[in-house]
Amino acid sequence: MDPQKKAPSLVDLCINLAIENVRYIGSVSGLDSNLLERILPHCNITQLTRIENCSKGTDLSPVTDKLWKRFYEMEYGVDNATRVIERMQQKKVQFKWKQLFEAKKKEREEAENKISKKLKQSYAESLVEKQSRQTRMTTKIPPSKRGFWGGSGSSHLTNYKSPLMKKAKVELLKSPEVINHKAVKRTFQSSSTSIARSVAAPTRPNNSSRINGASSSRSFNPISRR
């Protein structure tokens, strides 16, 4: 330890310890304002509010008023704080900065709640309108359209399915089973045609056969007896 450096006093040690544990401080009633001037500036809004609420019966505004002004400027802007000061001067009134901070906080919360309520109402109305349009569209039945093959249905659905049907049809026609079936069918049709033609054609008698038959009949005529 440097002998030239002054050792911290007991008060300084206590203040430093209080600052390090300021989140645990409750009531500060009875403490000297000089000590509070060194400790309370290290509090945030929640901690300072808790200390003031716990220190009932003790007016801490001489120490905390400037702290609340700083919080006001941090939360709502320096320009807003300046306008508040000007209004108080014009109206010749004086309010503590804690009161101004809480009033501004309440005003902002009410404005946010109002905006949130309007947004919810607008969303609910738009949802009702959307459901109403869907109901009108559902209850209105479009006229049926007869397709090319005589069936009824939507042209949009037909157009949508047409490429898939064409592709499936092409693949089916190219399959070996269909090709073999067509070959067998052609062979069967060719055989049937030949048989039908042979059955339908009449059999014409041969001229030479008729002549031979006639001559034979004449040669076998019995000889008349004299």
Coordinates of N, CA and C in Angstrom, one line a residue:
M1 N 0.8 -1.2 0.0 CA 0.0 0.0 0.0 C 0.9 1.2 0.0
D2 N 0.5 2.2 -0.9 CA 1.3 3.4 -1.0 C 1.1 4.2 0.3
P3 N 2.2 4.5 1.0 CA 2.0 5.3 2.3 C 1.5 6.7 2.1
Q4 N 1.7 7.3 0.8 CA 1.3 8.6 0.6 C -0.2 8.7 0.3
K5 N -0.8 7.5 -0.1 CA -2.2 7.5 -0.4 C -3.0 7.4 0.9
K6 N -4.0 8.3 0.9 CA -4.8 8.4 2.2 C -5.8 7.2 2.2
A7 N -5.8 6.6 3.4 CA -6.7 5.4 3.6 C -8.2 5.9 3.6
P8 N -9.1 5.2 3.0 CA -10.5 5.6 3.0 C -11.1 5.6 4.4
S9 N -11.9 6.5 4.7 CA -12.5 6.6 6.0 C -13.6 5.5 6.2
L10 N -14.0 5.3 7.4 CA -15.1 4.3 7.6 C -16.4 4.7 7.0
V11 N -16.6 6.0 6.9 CA -17.9 6.5 6.2 C -17.8 6.2 4.7
D12 N -16.6 6.4 4.1 CA -16.5 6.1 2.7 C -16.7 4.6 2.4
L13 N -16.1 3.8 3.3 CA -16.3 2.4 3.1 C -17.7 2.0 3.2
C14 N -18.4 2.6 4.2 CA -19.9 2.2 4.3 C -20.7 2.7 3.1
I15 N -20.3 3.9 2.6 CA -21.1 4.4 1.4 C -20.8 3.5 0.2
N16 N -19.6 3.1 0.0 CA -19.3 2.3 -1.1 C -20.0 0.9 -1.0
L17 N -20.0 0.4 0.2 CA -20.7 -0.9 0.4 C -22.2 -0.7 0.2
A18 N -22.8 0.4 0.6 CA -24.2 0.7 0.3 C -24.5 0.8 -1.2
I19 N -23.6 1.5 -1.9 CA -23.8 1.7 -3.4 C -23.7 0.3 -4.1
E20 N -22.8 -0.6 -3.6 CA -22.7 -1.9 -4.2 C -24.0 -2.7 -4.0
N21 N -24.7 -2.5 -2.9 CA -25.8 -3.2 -2.5 C -27.1 -2.4 -2.5
V22 N -27.1 -1.4 -3.4 CA -28.3 -0.5 -3.4 C -29.6 -1.2 -3.8
R23 N -29.5 -2.3 -4.5 CA -30.7 -3.0 -4.8 C -31.4 -3.6 -3.6
Y24 N -30.7 -3.7 -2.5 CA -31.3 -4.3 -1.3 C -31.7 -3.2 -0.3
I25 N -31.5 -2.0 -0.6 CA -31.8 -0.9 0.4 C -33.3 -0.7 0.4
G26 N -33.9 -0.5 1.6 CA -35.3 -0.2 1.7 C -35.5 1.2 2.3
S27 N -35.8 1.3 3.5 CA -36.1 2.6 4.2 C -34.7 3.2 4.5
V28 N -34.7 4.5 4.2 CA -33.5 5.3 4.6 C -33.9 6.5 5.5
S29 N -35.0 6.3 6.2 CA -35.4 7.3 7.2 C -34.3 7.4 8.3
G30 N -34.0 8.7 8.6 CA -33.0 9.0 9.6 C -31.6 9.2 9.1
L31 N -31.4 8.8 7.8 CA -30.0 9.0 7.3 C -29.8 10.5 6.9
D32 N -28.6 10.9 7.1 CA -28.2 12.3 6.8 C -28.3 12.5 5.3
S33 N -28.8 13.7 4.9 CA -29.0 14.0 3.5 C -27.7 14.0 2.7
N34 N -26.6 14.3 3.4 CA -25.3 14.2 2.7 C -25.0 12.8 2.2
L35 N -25.3 11.8 3.1 CA -25.1 10.4 2.7 C -26.0 10.0 1.6
L36 N -27.3 10.5 1.6 CA -28.2 10.2 0.6 C -27.8 10.8 -0.8
E37 N -27.2 11.9 -0.7 CA -26.7 12.6 -1.9 C -25.7 11.7 -2.6
R38 N -25.0 10.9 -1.9 CA -23.9 10.1 -2.5 C -24.4 8.7 -2.9
I39 N -25.5 8.3 -2.2 CA -26.0 6.9 -2.4 C -27.1 6.8 -3.5
L40 N -28.1 7.7 -3.4 CA -29.3 7.5 -4.2 C -29.1 7.8 -5.7
P41 N -28.1 8.6 -6.1 CA -27.9 8.8 -7.5 C -27.5 7.5 -8.3
H42 N -27.2 6.4 -7.5 CA -26.8 5.2 -8.1 C -28.0 4.2 -8.3
C43 N -29.2 4.7 -7.9 CA -30.4 3.9 -8.1 C -31.0 4.1 -9.5
N44 N -31.7 3.1 -9.9 CA -32.5 3.2 -11.1 C -34.0 3.6 -10.7
I45 N -34.9 3.6 -11.6 CA -36.2 4.1 -11.3 C -36.9 3.1 -10.3
T46 N -36.8 1.8 -10.6 CA -37.4 0.9 -9.7 C -36.9 1.0 -8.3
Q47 N -35.6 1.0 -8.1 CA -34.9 1.1 -6.8 C -35.3 2.4 -6.1
L48 N -35.3 3.5 -6.8 CA -35.6 4.8 -6.1 C -37.0 4.8 -5.7
T49 N -37.9 4.3 -6.5 CA -39.3 4.2 -6.1 C -39.5 3.3 -4.9
R50 N -38.8 2.2 -4.8 CA -39.0 1.3 -3.7 C -38.4 2.0 -2.4
I51 N -37.3 2.7 -2.5 CA -36.8 3.4 -1.3 C -37.7 4.5 -0.8
E52 N -38.3 5.2 -1.7 CA -39.2 6.3 -1.3 C -40.5 5.7 -0.7
N53 N -41.0 4.6 -1.3 CA -42.2 4.0 -0.7 C -41.9 3.4 0.7
C54 N -40.7 2.9 0.9 CA -40.4 2.3 2.2 C -40.1 3.4 3.2
S55 N -39.7 4.5 2.8 CA -39.3 5.6 3.7 C -40.5 6.6 4.0
K56 N -41.6 6.0 4.3 CA -42.8 6.8 4.6 C -42.6 7.7 5.8
G57 N -43.1 8.9 5.7 CA -42.9 9.9 6.8 C -41.6 10.7 6.6
T58 N -40.8 10.4 5.6 CA -39.6 11.1 5.4 C -39.7 11.7 4.0
D59 N -39.5 13.0 3.9 CA -39.5 13.7 2.6 C -38.2 13.6 1.9
L60 N -38.0 12.8 0.9 CA -36.8 12.7 0.2 C -36.6 13.6 -1.0
S61 N -37.7 14.4 -1.3 CA -37.7 15.2 -2.5 C -36.5 16.2 -2.6
P62 N -36.0 16.7 -1.5 CA -34.8 17.6 -1.7 C -33.7 16.9 -2.3
V63 N -33.6 15.6 -2.1 CA -32.5 14.8 -2.7 C -32.9 14.1 -4.1
T64 N -34.2 13.7 -4.1 CA -34.6 12.8 -5.2 C -35.2 13.7 -6.4
D65 N -35.6 14.9 -6.1 CA -36.3 15.7 -7.2 C -35.4 15.8 -8.4
K66 N -34.2 16.1 -8.3 CA -33.3 16.3 -9.4 C -33.0 14.9 -10.1
L67 N -33.1 13.8 -9.3 CA -33.0 12.5 -9.9 C -34.2 12.2 -10.8
W68 N -35.4 12.5 -10.3 CA -36.5 12.3 -11.1 C -36.6 13.1 -12.4
K69 N -36.0 14.3 -12.3 CA -35.9 15.2 -13.5 C -35.0 14.5 -14.5
R70 N -33.9 13.9 -14.0 CA -33.0 13.2 -14.9 C -33.7 12.0 -15.6
F71 N -34.5 11.2 -14.8 CA -35.2 10.1 -15.3 C -36.2 10.6 -16.4
Y72 N -36.9 11.7 -16.1 CA -37.9 12.3 -17.0 C -37.2 12.6 -18.4
E73 N -36.0 13.2 -18.3 CA -35.3 13.6 -19.5 C -34.9 12.3 -20.3
M74 N -34.5 11.3 -19.6 CA -34.0 10.1 -20.2 C -35.2 9.3 -20.9
E75 N -36.4 9.4 -20.2 CA -37.5 8.6 -20.8 C -38.3 9.4 -21.9
Y76 N -38.4 10.7 -21.7 CA -39.3 11.5 -22.6 C -38.6 12.6 -23.3
G77 N -37.3 12.7 -23.1 CA -36.6 13.7 -23.9 C -36.4 15.0 -23.2
V78 N -35.2 15.6 -23.5 CA -34.9 16.9 -22.9 C -35.8 18.0 -23.3
D79 N -36.2 18.0 -24.6 CA -37.1 19.0 -25.1 C -38.5 19.0 -24.4
N80 N -38.9 17.8 -24.2 CA -40.2 17.7 -23.5 C -40.1 18.2 -22.0
A81 N -39.0 17.9 -21.4 CA -38.8 18.5 -20.0 C -38.7 20.0 -20.1
T82 N -38.1 20.5 -21.1 CA -37.9 22.0 -21.2 C -39.3 22.6 -21.4
R83 N -40.2 22.0 -22.2 CA -41.5 22.6 -22.4 C -42.3 22.5 -21.1
V84 N -42.1 21.4 -20.3 CA -42.8 21.3 -19.0 C -42.4 22.5 -18.1
I85 N -41.1 22.8 -18.1 CA -40.6 23.9 -17.2 C -41.2 25.2 -17.7
E86 N -41.3 25.4 -19.0 CA -41.9 26.7 -19.5 C -43.3 26.8 -19.2
R87 N -44.1 25.7 -19.3 CA -45.5 25.8 -18.9 C -45.7 26.1 -17.4
M88 N -44.9 25.5 -16.6 CA -45.0 25.7 -15.1 C -44.6 27.2 -14.8
Q89 N -43.7 27.8 -15.6 CA -43.3 29.2 -15.4 C -44.5 30.1 -15.8
Q90 N -45.1 29.7 -17.0 CA -46.2 30.5 -17.5 C -47.4 30.5 -16.6
K91 N -47.7 29.4 -16.0 CA -48.8 29.2 -15.2 C -48.5 29.5 -13.7
K92 N -47.2 29.7 -13.4 CA -46.7 30.0 -12.1 C -47.1 28.9 -11.1
V93 N -46.9 27.7 -11.5 CA -47.1 26.6 -10.6 C -45.8 25.8 -10.6
Q94 N -45.7 24.9 -9.6 CA -44.5 24.1 -9.4 C -45.0 22.7 -9.0
F95 N -44.4 21.7 -9.7 CA -44.7 20.3 -9.4 C -43.4 19.6 -9.2
K96 N -43.4 18.6 -8.4 CA -42.2 17.8 -8.2 C -42.1 16.9 -9.5
W97 N -40.8 16.6 -9.8 CA -40.5 15.9 -11.0 C -41.0 14.4 -10.9
K98 N -41.1 13.9 -9.7 CA -41.7 12.6 -9.6 C -43.1 12.6 -10.0
Q99 N -43.9 13.6 -9.6 CA -45.3 13.7 -10.0 C -45.4 13.9 -11.5
L100 N -44.5 14.7 -12.1 CA -44.5 14.9 -13.5 C -44.2 13.6 -14.3
F101 N -43.2 12.9 -13.7 CA -42.8 11.6 -14.4 C -44.0 10.6 -14.4
E102 N -44.7 10.5 -13.2 CA -45.8 9.6 -13.1 C -46.9 10.0 -14.0
A103 N -47.2 11.3 -14.0 CA -48.3 11.8 -14.9 C -48.0 11.5 -16.4
K104 N -46.8 11.8 -16.8 CA -46.4 11.5 -18.2 C -46.5 10.0 -18.5
K105 N -46.1 9.2 -17.5 CA -46.1 7.8 -17.7 C -47.5 7.3 -17.9
K106 N -48.4 7.8 -17.1 CA -49.9 7.4 -17.2 C -50.5 7.9 -18.5
E107 N -50.1 9.1 -18.9 CA -50.6 9.7 -20.2 C -50.1 8.8 -21.3
R108 N -48.9 8.4 -21.3 CA -48.4 7.5 -22.4 C -49.1 6.2 -22.4
E109 N -49.2 5.6 -21.2 CA -49.9 4.3 -21.1 C -51.3 4.4 -21.7
E110 N -52.1 5.4 -21.3 CA -53.4 5.6 -21.8 C -53.4 5.7 -23.3
A111 N -52.5 6.5 -23.9 CA -52.4 6.7 -25.3 C -52.1 5.3 -26.0
E112 N -51.2 4.6 -25.4 CA -50.8 3.3 -26.0 C -52.0 2.3 -25.9
N113 N -52.7 2.3 -24.8 CA -53.9 1.5 -24.7 C -55.0 1.9 -25.7
K114 N -55.1 3.2 -25.9 CA -56.1 3.7 -26.9 C -55.8 3.2 -28.3
I115 N -54.5 3.3 -28.6 CA -54.1 2.9 -29.9 C -54.2 1.4 -30.1
S116 N -53.9 0.7 -29.0 CA -54.0 -0.8 -29.1 C -55.5 -1.2 -29.2
K117 N -56.4 -0.5 -28.5 CA -57.8 -0.8 -28.6 C -58.3 -0.5 -30.0
K118 N -57.8 0.6 -30.6 CA -58.3 0.9 -32.0 C -57.7 -0.2 -33.0
L119 N -56.5 -0.6 -32.8 CA -55.9 -1.6 -33.7 C -56.7 -2.9 -33.5
K120 N -57.1 -3.3 -32.3 CA -57.8 -4.5 -32.1 C -59.2 -4.4 -32.7
Q121 N -59.8 -3.3 -32.6 CA -61.2 -3.1 -33.2 C -61.1 -3.1 -34.7
S122 N -60.1 -2.4 -35.2 CA -59.9 -2.4 -36.7 C -59.7 -3.9 -37.2
Y123 N -58.8 -4.6 -36.5 CA -58.6 -6.0 -36.9 C -59.8 -6.8 -36.8
A124 N -60.6 -6.7 -35.8 CA -61.9 -7.4 -35.6 C -62.8 -7.1 -36.8
E125 N -62.9 -5.8 -37.1 CA -63.8 -5.4 -38.2 C -63.4 -6.0 -39.5
S126 N -62.1 -5.9 -39.8 CA -61.6 -6.5 -41.0 C -61.8 -8.0 -41.1
L127 N -61.7 -8.7 -39.9 CA -61.9 -10.1 -39.9 C -63.3 -10.4 -40.2
V128 N -64.3 -9.6 -39.6 CA -65.7 -9.8 -39.9 C -66.0 -9.6 -41.3
E129 N -65.4 -8.6 -41.9 CA -65.6 -8.3 -43.3 C -65.1 -9.4 -44.2
K130 N -63.9 -9.9 -43.9 CA -63.4 -11.0 -44.6 C -64.2 -12.2 -44.6
Q131 N -64.7 -12.6 -43.4 CA -65.6 -13.7 -43.2 C -66.9 -13.5 -44.0
S132 N -67.4 -12.3 -44.0 CA -68.6 -12.0 -44.7 C -68.4 -12.2 -46.2
R133 N -67.3 -11.7 -46.8 CA -67.0 -11.9 -48.2 C -66.9 -13.4 -48.5
Q134 N -66.2 -14.2 -47.6 CA -66.1 -15.6 -47.8 C -67.5 -16.3 -47.8
T135 N -68.4 -15.8 -46.9 CA -69.7 -16.4 -46.9 C -70.5 -16.1 -48.2
R136 N -70.4 -14.9 -48.7 CA -71.1 -14.5 -49.9 C -70.5 -15.3 -51.1
M137 N -69.2 -15.5 -51.1 CA -68.6 -16.3 -52.2 C -69.0 -17.8 -52.1
T138 N -69.2 -18.3 -50.9 CA -69.5 -19.7 -50.7 C -71.0 -20.0 -51.1
T139 N -71.9 -19.1 -50.6 CA -73.3 -19.3 -50.9 C -73.7 -19.0 -52.3
K140 N -72.9 -18.3 -53.1 CA -73.2 -18.1 -54.5 C -72.6 -19.2 -55.3
I141 N -73.5 -20.1 -55.9 CA -73.1 -21.3 -56.6 C -72.9 -20.9 -58.1
P142 N -71.8 -21.0 -58.7 CA -71.6 -20.6 -60.1 C -72.3 -21.6 -61.0
P143 N -72.7 -21.2 -62.2 CA -73.4 -22.1 -63.1 C -72.4 -23.1 -63.6
S144 N -72.9 -24.4 -63.8 CA -72.1 -25.4 -64.2 C -71.8 -25.3 -65.7
K145 N -70.6 -25.7 -66.1 CA -70.2 -25.6 -67.5 C -69.9 -27.0 -68.0
R146 N -70.5 -27.4 -69.1 CA -70.4 -28.7 -69.7 C -69.1 -28.8 -70.5
G147 N -68.3 -29.8 -70.1 CA -67.0 -29.9 -70.7 C -67.1 -30.5 -72.1
F148 N -65.9 -30.7 -72.7 CA -65.8 -31.3 -74.1 C -66.4 -32.7 -74.1
W149 N -66.2 -33.5 -73.1 CA -66.7 -34.9 -73.1 C -68.1 -35.0 -72.5
G150 N -68.8 -33.9 -72.3 CA -70.1 -34.0 -71.8 C -70.3 -33.9 -70.4
G151 N -69.2 -33.9 -69.6 CA -69.3 -33.8 -68.2 C -69.3 -32.3 -67.8
S152 N -69.8 -32.0 -66.6 CA -69.9 -30.6 -66.1 C -68.7 -30.4 -65.1
G153 N -68.2 -29.3 -65.1 CA -67.2 -28.9 -64.1 C -66.6 -27.6 -64.5
S154 N -65.7 -27.2 -63.6 CA -65.0 -25.9 -63.8 C -64.0 -26.0 -64.9
S155 N -64.0 -24.9 -65.8 CA -63.0 -24.9 -66.8 C -61.6 -24.7 -66.2
H156 N -61.6 -24.0 -65.1 CA -60.2 -23.8 -64.4 C -59.7 -25.1 -64.0
L157 N -60.5 -26.0 -63.4 CA -60.0 -27.3 -63.0 C -59.6 -28.1 -64.2
T158 N -60.4 -28.1 -65.3 CA -60.0 -28.8 -66.5 C -58.7 -28.4 -67.1
N159 N -58.5 -27.0 -67.1 CA -57.2 -26.5 -67.6 C -56.1 -26.9 -66.7
Y160 N -56.4 -27.0 -65.4 CA -55.3 -27.3 -64.5 C -54.9 -28.8 -64.7
K161 N -55.9 -29.7 -64.9 CA -55.6 -31.1 -65.0 C -55.1 -31.5 -66.4
S162 N -55.4 -30.7 -67.4 CA -55.1 -31.1 -68.8 C -53.7 -31.5 -69.0
P163 N -52.7 -30.7 -68.6 CA -51.3 -31.1 -68.8 C -50.9 -32.5 -68.2
L164 N -51.5 -32.7 -67.0 CA -51.2 -34.0 -66.3 C -51.8 -35.1 -67.1
M165 N -53.1 -34.9 -67.5 CA -53.8 -36.0 -68.3 C -53.1 -36.3 -69.6
K166 N -52.6 -35.2 -70.3 CA -51.9 -35.5 -71.5 C -50.6 -36.2 -71.3
K167 N -49.9 -35.9 -70.3 CA -48.6 -36.6 -70.0 C -48.9 -38.0 -69.7
A168 N -49.9 -38.3 -68.9 CA -50.2 -39.7 -68.5 C -50.7 -40.5 -69.7
K169 N -51.4 -39.8 -70.6 CA -51.9 -40.5 -71.8 C -50.8 -40.9 -72.7
V170 N -49.8 -39.9 -72.9 CA -48.7 -40.2 -73.8 C -47.8 -41.4 -73.2
E171 N -47.6 -41.3 -71.9 CA -46.8 -42.4 -71.3 C -47.5 -43.8 -71.4
L172 N -48.9 -43.8 -71.3 CA -49.6 -45.0 -71.5 C -49.5 -45.6 -72.9
L173 N -49.6 -44.7 -73.9 CA -49.6 -45.1 -75.3 C -48.2 -45.7 -75.6
K174 N -47.2 -45.2 -75.0 CA -45.8 -45.6 -75.3 C -45.4 -46.9 -74.5
S175 N -46.3 -47.4 -73.6 CA -45.9 -48.5 -72.8 C -45.9 -49.8 -73.7
P176 N -45.1 -50.8 -73.3 CA -45.0 -52.0 -74.1 C -46.3 -52.8 -74.1
E177 N -47.1 -52.8 -73.1 CA -48.4 -53.5 -73.0 C -49.3 -53.0 -74.1
V178 N -49.4 -51.6 -74.2 CA -50.3 -51.0 -75.2 C -49.9 -51.3 -76.6
I179 N -48.6 -51.3 -76.8 CA -48.0 -51.5 -78.2 C -48.3 -53.0 -78.6
N180 N -48.1 -53.9 -77.7 CA -48.4 -55.3 -78.0 C -49.9 -55.6 -78.2
H181 N -50.7 -54.9 -77.4 CA -52.1 -55.0 -77.6 C -52.6 -54.5 -78.9
K182 N -52.0 -53.4 -79.4 CA -52.4 -52.9 -80.7 C -51.9 -53.8 -81.8
A183 N -50.7 -54.5 -81.7 CA -50.3 -55.4 -82.7 C -51.2 -56.6 -82.8
V184 N -51.6 -57.2 -81.6 CA -52.5 -58.3 -81.6 C -53.8 -57.9 -82.2
K185 N -54.3 -56.7 -81.9 CA -55.6 -56.3 -82.4 C -55.6 -56.1 -83.9
R186 N -54.5 -55.6 -84.4 CA -54.4 -55.5 -85.9 C -54.3 -56.8 -86.6
T187 N -53.6 -57.8 -86.0 CA -53.5 -59.1 -86.5 C -54.9 -59.8 -86.5
F188 N -55.6 -59.6 -85.4 CA -56.9 -60.2 -85.3 C -57.9 -59.6 -86.3
Q189 N -57.8 -58.3 -86.5 CA -58.7 -57.6 -87.4 C -58.4 -58.1 -88.8
S190 N -57.1 -58.2 -89.2 CA -56.7 -58.7 -90.5 C -57.2 -60.1 -90.8
S191 N -57.1 -61.0 -89.8 CA -57.6 -62.4 -90.0 C -59.1 -62.4 -90.1
S192 N -59.8 -61.6 -89.4 CA -61.3 -61.6 -89.4 C -61.7 -61.1 -90.7
T193 N -61.0 -60.1 -91.3 CA -61.4 -59.5 -92.6 C -61.3 -60.6 -93.7
S194 N -60.2 -61.3 -93.7 CA -59.9 -62.3 -94.7 C -61.0 -63.4 -94.6
I195 N -61.3 -63.9 -93.4 CA -62.4 -64.9 -93.3 C -63.7 -64.4 -93.8
A196 N -64.0 -63.2 -93.4 CA -65.3 -62.6 -93.8 C -65.4 -62.5 -95.3
R197 N -64.4 -62.2 -96.0 CA -64.4 -62.0 -97.4 C -64.6 -63.4 -98.1
S198 N -63.9 -64.4 -97.6 CA -64.0 -65.8 -98.2 C -65.4 -66.4 -98.0
V199 N -66.0 -66.1 -96.9 CA -67.4 -66.6 -96.7 C -68.4 -65.9 -97.5
A200 N -68.2 -64.6 -97.7 CA -69.2 -63.8 -98.5 C -69.1 -64.0 -100.0
A201 N -68.0 -64.5 -100.6 CA -67.8 -64.6 -102.0 C -68.5 -65.9 -102.5
P202 N -69.5 -65.9 -103.5 CA -70.2 -67.1 -104.0 C -69.3 -68.0 -104.9
T203 N -69.6 -69.3 -104.9 CA -68.8 -70.2 -105.7 C -69.4 -70.4 -107.1
R204 N -68.7 -70.0 -108.0 CA -69.1 -70.1 -109.4 C -68.8 -71.4 -110.0
P205 N -69.8 -72.1 -110.7 CA -69.5 -73.4 -111.4 C -68.6 -73.3 -112.6
N206 N -67.8 -74.3 -112.8 CA -66.8 -74.3 -113.9 C -67.6 -74.6 -115.2
N207 N -67.3 -73.9 -116.3 CA -68.0 -74.1 -117.6 C -67.6 -75.5 -118.2
S208 N -66.3 -75.8 -118.0 CA -65.9 -77.1 -118.5 C -66.6 -78.3 -117.8
S209 N -66.9 -78.1 -116.6 CA -67.6 -79.1 -115.8 C -69.0 -79.3 -116.3
R210 N -69.7 -78.2 -116.7 CA -71.0 -78.3 -117.2 C -71.1 -79.0 -118.5
I211 N -70.1 -78.6 -119.4 CA -70.0 -79.3 -120.7 C -69.8 -80.8 -120.6
N212 N -68.8 -81.1 -119.8 CA -68.6 -82.6 -119.6 C -69.8 -83.3 -119.0
G213 N -70.4 -82.6 -118.1 CA -71.6 -83.3 -117.5 C -72.7 -83.5 -118.6
A214 N -72.9 -82.5 -119.5 CA -73.9 -82.6 -120.5 C -73.6 -83.7 -121.5
S215 N -72.3 -83.8 -121.9 CA -71.9 -84.8 -122.8 C -72.1 -86.2 -122.2
S216 N -71.8 -86.3 -121.0 CA -71.9 -87.6 -120.3 C -73.3 -88.0 -120.3
S217 N -74.2 -87.1 -120.0 CA -75.6 -87.4 -120.0 C -76.1 -87.9 -121.3
R218 N -75.6 -87.3 -122.4 CA -76.0 -87.7 -123.7 C -75.5 -89.0 -124.0
S219 N -74.3 -89.3 -123.7 CA -73.7 -90.6 -124.0 C -74.3 -91.8 -123.4
F220 N -74.9 -91.6 -122.2 CA -75.6 -92.7 -121.5 C -77.1 -92.8 -121.8
N221 N -77.6 -92.1 -122.8 CA -79.0 -92.3 -123.1 C -79.2 -93.7 -123.6
P222 N -80.3 -94.4 -123.1 CA -80.5 -95.7 -123.6 C -80.9 -95.8 -125.0
I223 N -80.5 -96.9 -125.8 CA -80.8 -97.0 -127.2 C -82.2 -97.6 -127.3
S224 N -82.9 -96.8 -128.0 CA -84.3 -97.3 -128.2 C -84.4 -98.5 -129.0
R225 N -85.3 -99.4 -128.7 CA -85.4 -100.7 -129.4 C -86.2 -100.4 -130.6
R226 N -85.8 -101.1 -131.6 CA -86.5 -101.0 -132.9 C -87.6 -102.0 -132.9

